XYZ file of C-alpha atoms in Angstrom:
589
model
C 0.074 0.088 0.006
C 1.509 3.422 -1.136
C 1.053 6.375 1.328
C 0.972 10.055 -0.102
C 4.555 11.920 1.135
C 2.504 14.610 2.667
C 0.538 12.099 5.022
C 4.095 10.447 5.929
C 5.500 13.815 6.574
C 2.723 14.455 8.617
C 3.251 11.536 10.768
C 6.767 12.605 11.046
C 5.953 16.286 12.198
C 3.411 15.026 14.751
C 5.342 12.094 16.445
C 8.398 13.103 18.051
C 11.249 10.218 17.698
C 12.565 11.058 21.032
C 9.055 10.147 22.537
C 8.920 6.635 20.901
C 12.338 5.936 21.169
C 12.206 7.091 24.663
C 9.488 4.256 25.369
C 12.409 1.592 24.926
C 15.834 3.732 25.480
C 16.687 5.787 28.400
C 17.769 8.691 26.496
C 19.943 12.127 27.594
C 19.692 15.077 26.221
C 23.142 16.740 24.615
C 22.579 19.857 22.910
C 20.334 19.310 19.828
C 20.527 15.568 20.332
C 19.694 12.757 22.445
C 21.962 9.860 23.554
C 21.207 6.539 24.853
C 21.935 2.636 24.737
C 21.180 1.105 21.324
C 17.848 -0.866 21.562
C 18.904 -2.768 18.589
C 22.461 -4.426 19.819
C 23.928 -5.096 23.264
C 26.262 -2.302 24.536
C 27.643 -0.989 27.378
C 28.729 2.670 26.083
C 26.032 4.931 24.663
C 26.596 4.580 20.828
C 22.726 5.654 19.988
C 21.830 8.960 18.954
C 18.661 11.066 17.746
C 18.751 14.199 15.650
C 15.418 15.666 16.598
C 15.822 18.629 14.047
C 16.450 16.433 11.379
C 14.108 13.355 12.203
C 16.529 10.476 12.276
C 18.144 8.318 14.645
C 21.728 6.621 14.161
C 23.632 3.998 16.239
C 27.381 4.277 15.607
C 27.696 0.757 17.049
C 25.736 -1.613 14.709
C 24.795 0.953 12.122
C 21.154 1.185 12.618
C 19.668 4.176 11.163
C 16.071 5.970 10.053
C 13.144 7.739 11.094
C 10.531 7.721 13.421
C 8.632 5.003 11.160
C 11.588 2.819 10.704
C 12.038 2.650 14.526
C 9.143 1.342 15.070
C 9.396 -0.974 12.309
C 12.756 -2.299 13.971
C 11.525 -1.752 17.599
C 8.277 -3.683 17.437
C 9.054 -6.178 14.317
C 6.435 -4.473 12.372
C 5.750 -3.995 8.580
C 5.939 -0.282 7.123
C 2.321 -0.391 6.765
C 1.579 -1.973 10.083
C 4.233 0.849 11.462
C 2.593 3.714 9.653
C -0.955 2.971 10.532
C 0.355 2.572 14.480
C 1.629 5.801 14.328
C -0.878 7.675 12.409
C -3.478 6.288 15.061
C -1.321 7.542 17.804
C -0.870 11.227 15.897
C -4.892 11.359 15.332
C -4.579 10.973 11.548
C -6.918 8.928 9.545
C -4.853 6.672 7.286
C -5.565 7.653 3.290
C -6.790 5.317 0.967
C -4.769 5.873 -2.425
C -7.041 4.805 -4.973
C -10.885 3.628 -4.949
C -9.930 0.276 -5.132
C -7.813 0.204 -1.912
C -10.699 2.007 -0.234
C -13.322 -0.721 -1.509
C -10.367 -3.595 -0.348
C -10.085 -2.048 2.726
C -13.759 -2.027 3.253
C -14.168 -5.426 2.311
C -11.372 -6.875 4.690
C -12.867 -4.656 7.819
C -16.086 -6.508 7.008
C -14.080 -9.941 6.994
C -12.410 -8.984 10.493
C -15.618 -8.147 11.812
C -17.386 -11.596 11.006
C -14.334 -13.908 12.153
C -14.776 -12.088 15.500
C -18.289 -12.903 15.817
C -17.104 -16.322 14.899
C -14.574 -16.391 17.656
C -17.077 -15.244 20.326
C -19.512 -17.841 19.044
C -16.873 -20.517 19.528
C -15.743 -19.173 23.230
C -19.274 -19.234 24.297
C -20.091 -22.837 22.958
C -16.891 -24.185 24.910
C -18.523 -23.201 28.032
C -21.986 -24.744 27.079
C -22.994 -28.238 27.779
C -22.437 -28.964 23.899
C -18.914 -28.140 24.571
C -17.891 -30.210 27.595
C -16.315 -32.896 25.945
C -14.027 -30.124 24.648
C -13.190 -28.543 27.405
C -12.485 -31.656 29.385
C -9.976 -32.335 26.322
C -8.269 -28.819 27.093
C -8.198 -29.632 30.975
C -6.834 -32.876 30.470
C -3.977 -31.345 28.464
C -3.397 -29.132 31.728
C -4.965 -25.885 30.231
C -6.359 -23.605 32.699
C -9.167 -20.637 32.198
C -5.910 -17.950 31.933
C -4.322 -20.136 28.981
C -7.840 -20.834 27.262
C -8.537 -17.035 27.691
C -5.009 -15.801 26.554
C -5.498 -17.711 23.082
C -9.259 -17.204 22.943
C -10.019 -21.281 22.530
C -13.159 -22.377 21.805
C -15.464 -25.057 20.327
C -17.438 -25.599 16.984
C -20.462 -27.614 17.532
C -21.742 -30.297 14.859
C -24.226 -29.210 12.031
C -24.133 -25.771 10.526
C -24.753 -24.266 13.932
C -22.239 -21.222 12.920
C -23.939 -20.426 9.629
C -27.076 -20.624 11.286
C -26.157 -18.208 14.162
C -24.352 -15.407 11.713
C -26.431 -15.250 8.910
C -28.554 -11.783 8.864
C -28.841 -8.740 6.994
C -25.674 -7.439 7.205
C -24.105 -11.072 7.086
C -24.951 -13.127 3.910
C -23.328 -16.573 3.160
C -21.030 -15.063 0.517
C -19.070 -13.296 3.274
C -18.899 -16.542 5.389
C -17.692 -18.202 2.355
C -15.084 -15.365 1.578
C -13.916 -15.371 5.362
C -13.361 -19.349 5.160
C -15.999 -20.146 7.744
C -18.626 -21.743 5.302
C -17.878 -24.371 2.474
C -20.012 -24.147 -0.847
C -20.054 -27.458 -2.929
C -19.498 -26.998 -6.742
C -22.189 -29.269 -7.566
C -24.815 -26.800 -5.923
C -25.710 -28.839 -2.792
C -26.398 -26.960 0.394
C -23.310 -25.005 2.051
C -22.104 -26.043 5.273
C -20.003 -25.010 8.188
C -16.400 -25.971 7.604
C -15.465 -26.555 11.152
C -17.863 -28.912 12.859
C -17.281 -30.642 16.283
C -13.891 -29.235 16.795
C -11.872 -27.467 19.179
C -11.151 -24.015 17.903
C -7.991 -22.141 17.461
C -8.058 -18.271 16.293
C -5.156 -17.531 14.142
C -4.249 -13.869 14.429
C -2.313 -11.541 12.552
C 0.487 -9.735 14.226
C -1.665 -7.029 15.551
C -3.938 -9.729 17.238
C -6.597 -9.478 14.602
C -8.464 -12.638 13.834
C -7.719 -13.923 10.594
C -8.632 -17.582 10.394
C -8.907 -20.875 12.556
C -7.501 -23.914 13.099
C -9.700 -26.823 14.286
C -8.804 -30.271 16.086
C -11.386 -33.121 15.710
C -12.221 -34.540 18.817
C -13.244 -38.108 17.437
C -11.440 -40.289 14.823
C -12.390 -38.086 11.981
C -9.936 -36.752 9.634
C -8.042 -34.797 9.274
C -7.101 -34.375 12.967
C -6.245 -30.770 12.485
C -7.806 -28.372 9.727
C -7.161 -24.957 9.007
C -9.364 -22.310 7.460
C -8.837 -21.987 3.437
C -6.544 -19.434 2.108
C -8.888 -16.204 2.352
C -8.190 -12.319 1.443
C -6.809 -12.101 4.652
C -5.339 -15.489 5.466
C -2.252 -17.233 3.342
C -1.056 -19.941 5.550
C 2.261 -19.550 4.469
C 2.703 -16.141 5.602
C 1.491 -16.665 9.070
C 2.729 -18.149 12.412
C 0.361 -19.233 15.157
C 0.825 -17.036 18.700
C 2.606 -14.366 16.780
C 0.782 -11.637 18.682
C 1.187 -13.150 21.997
C 5.130 -13.669 21.342
C 5.686 -10.179 20.099
C 6.584 -8.468 23.233
C 8.424 -11.729 24.953
C 10.332 -12.234 22.053
C 11.599 -8.532 22.167
C 12.154 -8.572 25.825
C 14.077 -12.025 25.937
C 15.993 -11.300 22.651
C 14.848 -14.545 20.784
C 11.718 -16.440 19.376
C 10.980 -19.976 19.630
C 9.678 -22.065 16.601
C 7.885 -25.290 17.505
C 5.473 -27.469 15.260
C 1.980 -26.861 16.243
C -0.928 -25.294 18.089
C -0.890 -27.437 21.303
C 3.147 -27.081 21.194
C 2.866 -23.275 21.167
C 0.314 -23.252 24.242
C 2.046 -25.695 26.260
C 5.255 -23.561 25.975
C 3.431 -20.721 26.966
C 2.140 -22.577 30.070
C 5.387 -23.312 31.009
C 6.348 -19.506 31.091
C 8.104 -19.748 27.484
C 5.501 -17.285 26.109
C 7.978 -16.086 22.775
C 6.767 -19.386 21.292
C 5.045 -19.402 17.802
C 4.314 -22.404 15.157
C 3.786 -22.420 11.247
C 0.438 -23.799 10.516
C 0.923 -27.320 9.353
C 3.626 -26.638 6.449
C 7.281 -26.530 6.568
C 8.724 -22.962 7.451
C 8.417 -20.732 4.459
C 10.476 -17.605 3.339
C 7.936 -15.338 4.527
C 7.870 -17.050 7.714
C 11.383 -16.561 8.353
C 11.376 -13.038 7.213
C 8.779 -12.584 9.856
C 10.671 -14.161 12.541
C 13.787 -11.900 11.926
C 11.751 -9.012 12.592
C 11.602 -10.145 16.435
C 15.145 -11.750 16.775
C 18.134 -12.271 14.707
C 18.568 -16.029 15.553
C 15.255 -17.542 16.148
C 15.394 -21.048 17.710
C 13.484 -23.591 15.897
C 12.536 -26.255 18.364
C 11.215 -29.669 16.469
C 10.162 -33.075 17.584
C 12.376 -35.683 18.445
C 11.706 -38.096 15.679
C 12.066 -38.424 11.874
C 9.394 -36.101 10.761
C 11.109 -33.682 13.170
C 14.534 -34.169 11.817
C 13.231 -33.633 7.931
C 11.408 -30.494 9.235
C 14.775 -29.114 10.638
C 16.935 -30.210 7.482
C 13.839 -28.613 4.862
C 14.161 -25.122 7.225
C 17.921 -25.327 7.167
C 17.780 -25.510 3.373
C 14.970 -22.944 2.842
C 17.012 -20.224 5.117
C 20.559 -20.536 3.507
C 19.707 -18.229 0.273
C 18.328 -15.852 2.675
C 21.083 -15.435 5.358
C 22.316 -11.848 5.921
C 25.221 -10.731 8.432
C 23.547 -10.893 11.944
C 20.637 -13.100 10.818
C 20.418 -16.843 11.135
C 18.598 -19.781 12.784
C 19.582 -22.021 15.683
C 18.168 -25.484 16.150
C 17.113 -27.440 18.975
C 15.790 -31.311 18.752
C 13.853 -32.628 21.302
C 14.739 -36.158 22.726
C 13.722 -38.645 20.838
C 9.926 -39.516 20.596
C 9.059 -36.178 22.656
C 7.251 -33.103 21.685
C 7.277 -30.146 24.024
C 4.098 -30.977 25.807
C 5.776 -34.602 26.342
C 8.821 -32.704 27.700
C 7.386 -30.373 29.852
C 4.803 -32.630 31.437
C 7.786 -35.222 32.204
C 10.382 -32.852 33.313
C 9.400 -29.466 33.437
C 10.458 -26.269 32.465
C 14.069 -26.722 33.270
C 14.328 -29.433 30.775
C 12.979 -27.412 28.040
C 15.344 -24.604 28.804
C 17.872 -26.943 28.838
C 17.119 -28.408 25.156
C 16.684 -24.505 23.972
C 20.082 -23.516 25.614
C 21.658 -26.456 23.479
C 20.339 -25.216 20.171
C 22.909 -25.666 17.553
C 23.720 -22.956 14.905
C 22.622 -22.838 11.371
C 26.162 -23.430 10.244
C 26.562 -26.765 12.501
C 23.159 -27.951 11.042
C 24.602 -27.223 7.451
C 27.652 -29.338 8.368
C 25.339 -32.495 9.773
C 23.676 -32.087 6.606
C 26.350 -32.390 4.250
C 27.794 -35.504 6.336
C 24.376 -37.248 6.831
C 24.713 -41.031 5.608
C 28.394 -40.149 4.415
C 31.687 -42.109 4.365
C 34.569 -39.923 3.622
C 37.398 -42.566 3.830
C 38.723 -42.332 0.176
C 40.132 -39.400 -1.510
C 37.182 -39.688 -4.176
C 34.590 -39.268 -1.269
C 36.328 -36.532 0.147
C 36.440 -34.765 -3.135
C 32.839 -35.122 -3.477
C 32.158 -33.634 -0.184
C 34.297 -30.353 -1.202
C 32.107 -30.059 -3.916
C 28.988 -30.567 -2.048
C 30.279 -27.833 0.387
C 30.717 -25.443 -2.838
C 27.151 -26.050 -4.080
C 25.567 -25.661 -0.693
C 27.230 -22.452 0.270
C 26.522 -21.061 -3.474
C 23.108 -20.703 -2.322
C 23.835 -17.911 0.014
C 23.127 -14.686 -1.623
C 24.846 -12.478 0.721
C 28.669 -12.204 -0.366
C 30.044 -12.044 3.053
C 28.055 -14.697 4.841
C 28.458 -17.017 1.965
C 32.502 -16.596 2.227
C 32.072 -17.117 5.915
C 30.161 -20.330 5.454
C 32.683 -21.776 2.891
C 35.697 -21.298 5.078
C 34.042 -22.503 8.085
C 32.897 -25.488 6.243
C 36.074 -26.278 4.660
C 38.036 -26.047 7.835
C 35.617 -28.595 9.450
C 36.219 -30.957 6.404
C 39.842 -30.313 6.943
C 39.749 -30.988 10.593
C 37.801 -34.000 9.871
C 40.468 -35.816 7.325
C 43.685 -34.422 8.889
C 45.539 -37.032 10.949
C 45.234 -36.484 14.610
C 47.734 -34.274 15.880
C 47.937 -32.079 12.851
C 44.597 -30.617 13.237
C 44.751 -26.818 14.194
C 43.905 -23.236 13.515
C 46.830 -23.262 11.101
C 45.774 -26.416 9.227
C 45.831 -25.482 5.472
C 42.315 -25.529 4.033
C 42.293 -25.815 -0.036
C 40.392 -22.891 -1.938
C 40.258 -24.447 -4.948
C 38.058 -27.693 -4.426
C 40.657 -30.094 -3.088
C 41.847 -30.841 0.570
C 45.572 -31.197 0.454
C 48.794 -30.991 2.851
C 50.168 -28.219 1.182
C 48.822 -24.694 0.706
C 46.737 -23.547 -2.351
C 47.365 -20.395 -4.565
C 45.991 -17.747 -2.180
C 42.896 -15.898 -2.854
C 43.418 -12.577 -1.442
C 41.309 -9.904 -2.564
C 41.670 -6.570 -4.499
C 43.801 -3.913 -3.574
C 41.970 -2.516 -0.582
C 41.610 -5.829 1.018
C 45.425 -6.615 0.659
C 46.389 -3.115 2.272
C 44.246 -3.547 5.078
C 45.805 -6.947 5.699
C 49.120 -5.242 5.895
C 48.345 -2.566 8.080
C 46.448 -5.092 10.560
C 49.855 -7.165 10.530
C 52.080 -4.111 11.314
C 49.911 -3.059 14.297
C 49.546 -6.319 16.423
C 47.899 -4.165 19.207
C 45.344 -3.054 16.694
C 44.536 -6.572 15.352
C 44.108 -7.908 18.837
C 41.524 -5.482 19.955
C 39.440 -5.112 16.544
C 39.593 -8.879 14.978
C 36.244 -9.812 15.141
C 35.620 -6.500 12.806
C 38.947 -7.064 10.903
C 37.727 -10.555 10.133
C 34.113 -9.448 8.735
C 35.680 -7.165 6.418
C 38.186 -9.754 5.038
C 35.795 -12.594 4.890
C 35.302 -12.208 1.289
C 39.160 -12.557 0.836
C 39.637 -15.976 1.950
C 43.073 -16.504 2.335
C 43.496 -13.148 4.075
C 40.905 -14.339 6.555
C 42.872 -17.294 7.016
C 46.085 -14.836 7.686
C 44.684 -12.721 9.830
C 42.758 -15.508 11.987
C 46.312 -17.038 12.429
C 47.959 -14.046 13.289
C 45.447 -13.662 15.863
C 46.123 -17.245 17.739
C 49.901 -16.158 17.505
C 49.150 -12.907 19.647
C 46.781 -15.016 21.732
C 49.821 -17.043 22.836
C 52.348 -14.516 22.759
C 50.653 -10.973 23.323
C 53.765 -9.263 23.407
C 54.820 -9.984 19.733
C 55.926 -7.127 17.548
C 55.310 -7.024 13.670
C 58.498 -8.891 12.866
C 58.146 -11.891 15.560
C 54.681 -12.178 14.200
C 55.490 -12.105 10.392
C 57.702 -14.694 11.319
C 55.465 -17.144 12.910
C 53.015 -16.734 10.146
C 56.134 -17.798 7.690
C 56.751 -20.792 9.566
C 53.014 -21.978 9.599
C 52.928 -21.931 5.787
C 51.583 -18.415 4.911
C 54.743 -17.463 2.879
C 53.008 -17.337 -0.605
C 50.383 -15.003 0.835
C 52.775 -12.620 2.713
C 54.844 -12.478 -0.363
C 52.058 -10.750 -2.205
C 51.791 -8.259 0.774
C 55.723 -7.639 1.217
C 55.904 -4.278 -0.595
C 52.961 -2.770 1.430
C 54.444 -4.199 4.735
C 57.850 -2.352 3.669
C 55.902 0.749 3.013
C 54.205 0.704 6.512
C 57.765 -0.090 8.155
C 58.964 2.795 6.378
C 55.988 5.325 7.375
C 53.759 4.107 10.174
C 50.435 5.847 10.300
C 50.176 8.876 12.902
C 46.860 7.411 14.302
C 46.842 3.757 14.064
C 43.248 3.833 15.621
C 41.801 6.497 13.062
C 43.408 4.433 10.269
C 41.773 1.366 11.251
C 38.425 3.213 11.384
C 38.957 4.677 7.917
C 40.343 1.222 6.416
C 37.462 -0.617 7.672
C 34.731 2.007 6.855
C 35.775 1.944 3.398
C 35.791 -1.981 2.837
C 32.279 -1.682 4.436
C 31.210 1.029 2.001
C 32.548 -1.176 -0.880
C 30.451 -4.443 0.554
C 27.440 -2.307 0.889
C 27.653 -0.844 -2.496
C 27.924 -4.585 -3.978
C 25.078 -5.848 -2.194
C 23.250 -2.926 -3.494
C 24.015 -3.633 -7.053
C 23.315 -6.916 -6.706
C 19.798 -6.208 -5.219
C 19.228 -3.539 -7.879
C 20.034 -6.319 -10.727
C 17.602 -8.472 -8.732
C 15.005 -6.440 -8.815
C 15.013 -5.181 -12.555
C 13.778 -9.296 -13.054
C 11.627 -9.101 -9.919
C 10.676 -5.923 -8.151
C 9.555 -7.421 -4.515
C 8.777 -5.159 -2.121
C 11.142 -7.114 0.497
C 13.928 -6.566 -1.866
C 13.260 -2.707 -2.261
C 13.045 -2.711 1.645
C 16.268 -4.276 1.895
C 17.509 -1.832 -0.782
C 16.525 0.988 0.950
C 18.134 -0.387 4.298
C 21.562 -0.926 2.730
C 21.069 2.714 1.093
C 20.330 4.316 4.605
C 23.243 2.256 6.305
C 25.884 3.423 3.608
C 24.757 7.183 3.565
C 25.334 7.160 7.637
C 28.612 5.432 6.973
C 29.884 8.082 4.955
C 28.323 10.989 6.901
C 30.254 9.707 9.969
C 33.504 9.580 7.968
C 33.008 13.233 6.601
């Protein structure tokens, strides 16, 4: 939905950014700016600033940047439209409908929301009537008290066509019930019927808590055991997560969100205190659902049942997530004990056992390695070569270049450590970059001039390298040989912190990095003759230059992709990269 620029400017004029941010950040006024601890990453020294005159925030720590609308999107995990509508309500502005078609659609969706809300109230009422006694007894046996039943608005759909009979009146016709996914109409002209009959009902909401669909569990032996609403103008099950409205605030507070497999898993987790749990709706986790999760937490935990189906679901989720990975955005995987689902585990061993399972979640990189090694024997050179080929094929699916390079390096190192004779496995073990794992270092891939200059600078300033290793490693990730050189340099400094540049270079030469150091020799000599006057400032300048280059490449890649498929998510990502680059350049000026 497009909003007129004047309307967005009016929101920005009426809603002070410092007021909105002040709900989550303790701000201090300094001249014309406000400062505080950034709400988007953990920090001890304030690097988050608000310039109210210019209407933007910026974090010098993590690079977050934007206006009051983008702050609300990041802080609450909202889409652009939802953030605008929320702020417009706070400002007392009526959201404009930019075209007759959009106004018609908005009225139509409002009517669907209203009838779904009436259906939810109908189901809730019948759960407490004699007709719903068996359904209420079922929920009680599952350990659900009145508070949980009310929190998730659980209900009961009677047999027959009771819902249709109760709702149809002058302002609610059968067509509206069909469009809302509550009533089915056979194609052969037979009488329409309630889709949900004799089932425990689970309302499904959007992220704002508005009911958009239902799920129903049969009480007898009928099939299917669980039934979701059909897709409607409000509901596409591949884009929705059950329990999202209830989980959003706890997920922000805890810094993570847990994905389980079904309705009762989410409810059982809530009953045990894990209120940051959601579930997909009977399908494998989709790209849209992963994007939704990342609005709430950078590394959602996927918690799967401890059976073969759960392991298959974990594999599908890992494979689907790989192309979507971005710096700082990934997944973690927690597998329950064999044969257990969350409800079983919580009943048998309590919340402490579930907390231990979540604490032991493995990163996606580890899951990728397990996928590669599943059912595999690596006892011959040919099989090892096949593994390296598969590593390249798997990591090639990762679209973002920096993450792709980090994954390729990590998996190749893991392969080397698996193949290397015991006693020869170390951080300095050579990892082939050309598709084979050998005992000798391969021809190095050392990036462009800027990467080589940065690496030479770091080796000439061991104290800078020790303090800023994480940033340096990220900047050199795509230049794999340089990245390995710097990793090993840090390992040397960890053992001998007092090492100077010459001693450091001698150690690296002995560990097999001679070819790479040879390419850097002229730069190292120049730095020895004329070291920088302010090494810390030079580090910040060079690191920012490489970051700028990486942002530019990612923007160019996105622009090329949008030329073929101009989807909203890519455009939103492009704008975020552009804002980050602009803030970076402004900080350097």
